[in-house]
Amino acid sequence: MQSNFKTFAQAGKPLVQRNSIILVVFLVVAGLLIGTAAFGQQLTGTISGTAYDQAGAIVPNAKVEVTNQASGDVRRTVTSSAGFFGVTALPLETTA
């Protein structure tokens, strides 16, 4: 019984074309990996936490304000129903 499977060489495609395809695939994969690594090098920070009252109970829907002391910029958010908050993409400066 003969197999219908043919390699590049058997199908009449030159070896150079096969190597070019392999090179293109390699370059695409390498580009994706390098792009992902570069994206991880952001110069920003995150402040996150959970809001509690004085009795230690979680505070849902509490207003949270983060102020950049250097520029005066203010970022605001509201805690979730579980009291969680997160403020992302903060410049690396002194915040309060």
mmCIF file with all atom_site columns, C-alpha atoms in Angstrom:
data_model
loop_
_atom_site.group_PDB
_atom_site.id
_atom_site.type_symbol
_atom_site.label_atom_id
_atom_site.label_alt_id
_atom_site.label_comp_id
_atom_site.label_asym_id
_atom_site.label_entity_id
_atom_site.label_seq_id
_atom_site.pdbx_PDB_ins_code
_atom_site.Cartn_x
_atom_site.Cartn_y
_atom_site.Cartn_z
_atom_site.occupancy
_atom_site.B_iso_or_equiv
_atom_site.pdbx_formal_charge
_atom_site.auth_seq_id
_atom_site.auth_comp_id
_atom_site.auth_asym_id
_atom_site.auth_atom_id
_atom_site.pdbx_PDB_model_num
ATOM 1  C CA . MET A 1 1  ? 0.000   0.000  0.000  1.00 0.00 ? 1  MET A CA 1
ATOM 2  C CA . GLN A 1 2  ? 1.423   3.356  -1.018 1.00 0.00 ? 2  GLN A CA 1
ATOM 3  C CA . SER A 1 3  ? 1.326   6.433  1.165  1.00 0.00 ? 3  SER A CA 1
ATOM 4  C CA . ASN A 1 4  ? -0.108  9.664  -0.230 1.00 0.00 ? 4  ASN A CA 1
ATOM 5  C CA . PHE A 1 5  ? 2.120   11.688 2.123  1.00 0.00 ? 5  PHE A CA 1
ATOM 6  C CA . LYS A 1 6  ? 4.886   13.578 0.300  1.00 0.00 ? 6  LYS A CA 1
ATOM 7  C CA . THR A 1 7  ? 7.743   15.608 1.713  1.00 0.00 ? 7  THR A CA 1
ATOM 8  C CA . PHE A 1 8  ? 8.710   18.971 0.246  1.00 0.00 ? 8  PHE A CA 1
ATOM 9  C CA . ALA A 1 9  ? 11.445  17.330 -1.802 1.00 0.00 ? 9  ALA A CA 1
ATOM 10 C CA . GLN A 1 10 ? 9.095   14.635 -3.088 1.00 0.00 ? 10 GLN A CA 1
ATOM 11 C CA . ALA A 1 11 ? 6.422   17.198 -3.920 1.00 0.00 ? 11 ALA A CA 1
ATOM 12 C CA . GLY A 1 12 ? 8.894   19.012 -6.159 1.00 0.00 ? 12 GLY A CA 1
ATOM 13 C CA . LYS A 1 13 ? 9.484   21.957 -3.816 1.00 0.00 ? 13 LYS A CA 1
ATOM 14 C CA . PRO A 1 14 ? 13.130  22.958 -3.550 1.00 0.00 ? 14 PRO A CA 1
ATOM 15 C CA . LEU A 1 15 ? 15.000  22.664 -0.265 1.00 0.00 ? 15 LEU A CA 1
ATOM 16 C CA . VAL A 1 16 ? 15.600  26.442 -0.259 1.00 0.00 ? 16 VAL A CA 1
ATOM 17 C CA . GLN A 1 17 ? 11.847  27.093 -0.146 1.00 0.00 ? 17 GLN A CA 1
ATOM 18 C CA . ARG A 1 18 ? 11.448  24.744 2.814  1.00 0.00 ? 18 ARG A CA 1
ATOM 19 C CA . ASN A 1 19 ? 14.295  26.472 4.673  1.00 0.00 ? 19 ASN A CA 1
ATOM 20 C CA . SER A 1 20 ? 12.722  29.857 3.933  1.00 0.00 ? 20 SER A CA 1
ATOM 21 C CA . ILE A 1 21 ? 9.436   28.729 5.454  1.00 0.00 ? 21 ILE A CA 1
ATOM 22 C CA . ILE A 1 22 ? 11.241  27.474 8.559  1.00 0.00 ? 22 ILE A CA 1
ATOM 23 C CA . LEU A 1 23 ? 13.134  30.783 8.840  1.00 0.00 ? 23 LEU A CA 1
ATOM 24 C CA . VAL A 1 24 ? 9.929   32.842 8.545  1.00 0.00 ? 24 VAL A CA 1
ATOM 25 C CA . VAL A 1 25 ? 8.187   30.755 11.205 1.00 0.00 ? 25 VAL A CA 1
ATOM 26 C CA . PHE A 1 26 ? 11.218  31.106 13.499 1.00 0.00 ? 26 PHE A CA 1
ATOM 27 C CA . LEU A 1 27 ? 11.341  34.883 13.037 1.00 0.00 ? 27 LEU A CA 1
ATOM 28 C CA . VAL A 1 28 ? 7.620   35.276 13.757 1.00 0.00 ? 28 VAL A CA 1
ATOM 29 C CA . VAL A 1 29 ? 7.862   33.209 16.951 1.00 0.00 ? 29 VAL A CA 1
ATOM 30 C CA . ALA A 1 30 ? 11.010  35.081 18.068 1.00 0.00 ? 30 ALA A CA 1
ATOM 31 C CA . GLY A 1 31 ? 9.306   38.427 17.401 1.00 0.00 ? 31 GLY A CA 1
ATOM 32 C CA . LEU A 1 32 ? 6.311   37.456 19.496 1.00 0.00 ? 32 LEU A CA 1
ATOM 33 C CA . LEU A 1 33 ? 8.507   36.326 22.382 1.00 0.00 ? 33 LEU A CA 1
ATOM 34 C CA . ILE A 1 34 ? 10.664  39.461 22.294 1.00 0.00 ? 34 ILE A CA 1
ATOM 35 C CA . GLY A 1 35 ? 7.582   41.696 22.077 1.00 0.00 ? 35 GLY A CA 1
ATOM 36 C CA . THR A 1 36 ? 6.076   40.001 25.123 1.00 0.00 ? 36 THR A CA 1
ATOM 37 C CA . ALA A 1 37 ? 9.275   40.415 27.126 1.00 0.00 ? 37 ALA A CA 1
ATOM 38 C CA . ALA A 1 38 ? 9.565   44.083 26.179 1.00 0.00 ? 38 ALA A CA 1
ATOM 39 C CA . PHE A 1 39 ? 5.961   44.712 27.207 1.00 0.00 ? 39 PHE A CA 1
ATOM 40 C CA . GLY A 1 40 ? 6.799   43.471 30.717 1.00 0.00 ? 40 GLY A CA 1
ATOM 41 C CA . GLN A 1 41 ? 9.353   46.253 31.158 1.00 0.00 ? 41 GLN A CA 1
ATOM 42 C CA . GLN A 1 42 ? 6.859   49.040 31.847 1.00 0.00 ? 42 GLN A CA 1
ATOM 43 C CA . LEU A 1 43 ? 7.926   51.773 34.213 1.00 0.00 ? 43 LEU A CA 1
ATOM 44 C CA . THR A 1 44 ? 4.641   52.014 36.073 1.00 0.00 ? 44 THR A CA 1
ATOM 45 C CA . GLY A 1 45 ? 3.317   50.751 39.357 1.00 0.00 ? 45 GLY A CA 1
ATOM 46 C CA . THR A 1 46 ? 0.114   49.488 40.934 1.00 0.00 ? 46 THR A CA 1
ATOM 47 C CA . ILE A 1 47 ? -1.514  50.133 44.284 1.00 0.00 ? 47 ILE A CA 1
ATOM 48 C CA . SER A 1 48 ? -4.092  47.576 45.383 1.00 0.00 ? 48 SER A CA 1
ATOM 49 C CA . GLY A 1 49 ? -5.651  46.373 48.588 1.00 0.00 ? 49 GLY A CA 1
ATOM 50 C CA . THR A 1 50 ? -8.803  45.832 50.590 1.00 0.00 ? 50 THR A CA 1
ATOM 51 C CA . ALA A 1 51 ? -10.648 48.539 52.507 1.00 0.00 ? 51 ALA A CA 1
ATOM 52 C CA . TYR A 1 52 ? -11.603 47.798 56.118 1.00 0.00 ? 52 TYR A CA 1
ATOM 53 C CA . ASP A 1 53 ? -13.401 49.934 58.686 1.00 0.00 ? 53 ASP A CA 1
ATOM 54 C CA . GLN A 1 54 ? -12.180 50.446 62.276 1.00 0.00 ? 54 GLN A CA 1
ATOM 55 C CA . ALA A 1 55 ? -13.985 47.292 63.431 1.00 0.00 ? 55 ALA A CA 1
ATOM 56 C CA . GLY A 1 56 ? -12.185 45.241 60.748 1.00 0.00 ? 56 GLY A CA 1
ATOM 57 C CA . ALA A 1 57 ? -15.223 44.760 58.496 1.00 0.00 ? 57 ALA A CA 1
ATOM 58 C CA . ILE A 1 58 ? -14.789 44.957 54.724 1.00 0.00 ? 58 ILE A CA 1
ATOM 59 C CA . VAL A 1 59 ? -16.041 48.227 53.204 1.00 0.00 ? 59 VAL A CA 1
ATOM 60 C CA . PRO A 1 60 ? -17.745 47.753 49.827 1.00 0.00 ? 60 PRO A CA 1
ATOM 61 C CA . ASN A 1 61 ? -18.238 50.701 47.440 1.00 0.00 ? 61 ASN A CA 1
ATOM 62 C CA . ALA A 1 62 ? -15.768 52.908 49.341 1.00 0.00 ? 62 ALA A CA 1
ATOM 63 C CA . LYS A 1 63 ? -14.148 55.778 47.433 1.00 0.00 ? 63 LYS A CA 1
ATOM 64 C CA . VAL A 1 64 ? -10.360 55.415 47.097 1.00 0.00 ? 64 VAL A CA 1
ATOM 65 C CA . GLU A 1 65 ? -8.159  58.291 45.971 1.00 0.00 ? 65 GLU A CA 1
ATOM 66 C CA . VAL A 1 66 ? -4.462  58.096 45.007 1.00 0.00 ? 66 VAL A CA 1
ATOM 67 C CA . THR A 1 67 ? -2.617  61.421 44.627 1.00 0.00 ? 67 THR A CA 1
ATOM 68 C CA . ASN A 1 68 ? 0.679   61.884 42.797 1.00 0.00 ? 68 ASN A CA 1
ATOM 69 C CA . GLN A 1 69 ? 2.557   64.278 45.077 1.00 0.00 ? 69 GLN A CA 1
ATOM 70 C CA . ALA A 1 70 ? 4.959   65.400 42.339 1.00 0.00 ? 70 ALA A CA 1
ATOM 71 C CA . SER A 1 71 ? 2.351   66.333 39.712 1.00 0.00 ? 71 SER A CA 1
ATOM 72 C CA . GLY A 1 72 ? -0.829  66.655 41.758 1.00 0.00 ? 72 GLY A CA 1
ATOM 73 C CA . ASP A 1 73 ? -2.630  64.156 39.512 1.00 0.00 ? 73 ASP A CA 1
ATOM 74 C CA . VAL A 1 74 ? -5.413  62.269 41.288 1.00 0.00 ? 74 VAL A CA 1
ATOM 75 C CA . ARG A 1 75 ? -6.656  58.793 40.402 1.00 0.00 ? 75 ARG A CA 1
ATOM 76 C CA . ARG A 1 76 ? -9.959  57.654 41.866 1.00 0.00 ? 76 ARG A CA 1
ATOM 77 C CA . THR A 1 77 ? -11.639 54.277 42.092 1.00 0.00 ? 77 THR A CA 1
ATOM 78 C CA . VAL A 1 78 ? -14.317 52.523 44.142 1.00 0.00 ? 78 VAL A CA 1
ATOM 79 C CA . THR A 1 79 ? -13.891 49.264 46.056 1.00 0.00 ? 79 THR A CA 1
ATOM 80 C CA . SER A 1 80 ? -15.689 46.164 44.862 1.00 0.00 ? 80 SER A CA 1
ATOM 81 C CA . SER A 1 81 ? -18.429 44.388 46.812 1.00 0.00 ? 81 SER A CA 1
ATOM 82 C CA . ALA A 1 82 ? -15.581 42.471 48.525 1.00 0.00 ? 82 ALA A CA 1
ATOM 83 C CA . GLY A 1 83 ? -13.799 45.721 49.458 1.00 0.00 ? 83 GLY A CA 1
ATOM 84 C CA . PHE A 1 84 ? -10.995 45.247 46.906 1.00 0.00 ? 84 PHE A CA 1
ATOM 85 C CA . PHE A 1 85 ? -9.486  48.142 44.961 1.00 0.00 ? 85 PHE A CA 1
ATOM 86 C CA . GLY A 1 86 ? -6.690  48.512 42.431 1.00 0.00 ? 86 GLY A CA 1
ATOM 87 C CA . VAL A 1 87 ? -5.157  51.529 40.743 1.00 0.00 ? 87 VAL A CA 1
ATOM 88 C CA . THR A 1 88 ? -2.858  50.612 37.841 1.00 0.00 ? 88 THR A CA 1
ATOM 89 C CA . ALA A 1 89 ? -0.457  52.334 35.430 1.00 0.00 ? 89 ALA A CA 1
ATOM 90 C CA . LEU A 1 90 ? 0.827   54.755 38.048 1.00 0.00 ? 90 LEU A CA 1
ATOM 91 C CA . PRO A 1 91 ? 4.033   56.602 37.144 1.00 0.00 ? 91 PRO A CA 1
ATOM 92 C CA . LEU A 1 92 ? 6.966   55.676 39.367 1.00 0.00 ? 92 LEU A CA 1
ATOM 93 C CA . GLU A 1 93 ? 6.958   58.727 41.602 1.00 0.00 ? 93 GLU A CA 1
ATOM 94 C CA . THR A 1 94 ? 5.984   59.433 45.192 1.00 0.00 ? 94 THR A CA 1
ATOM 95 C CA . THR A 1 95 ? 2.251   58.801 45.751 1.00 0.00 ? 95 THR A CA 1
ATOM 96 C CA . ALA A 1 96 ? 0.013   59.054 48.782 1.00 0.00 ? 96 ALA A CA 1
#
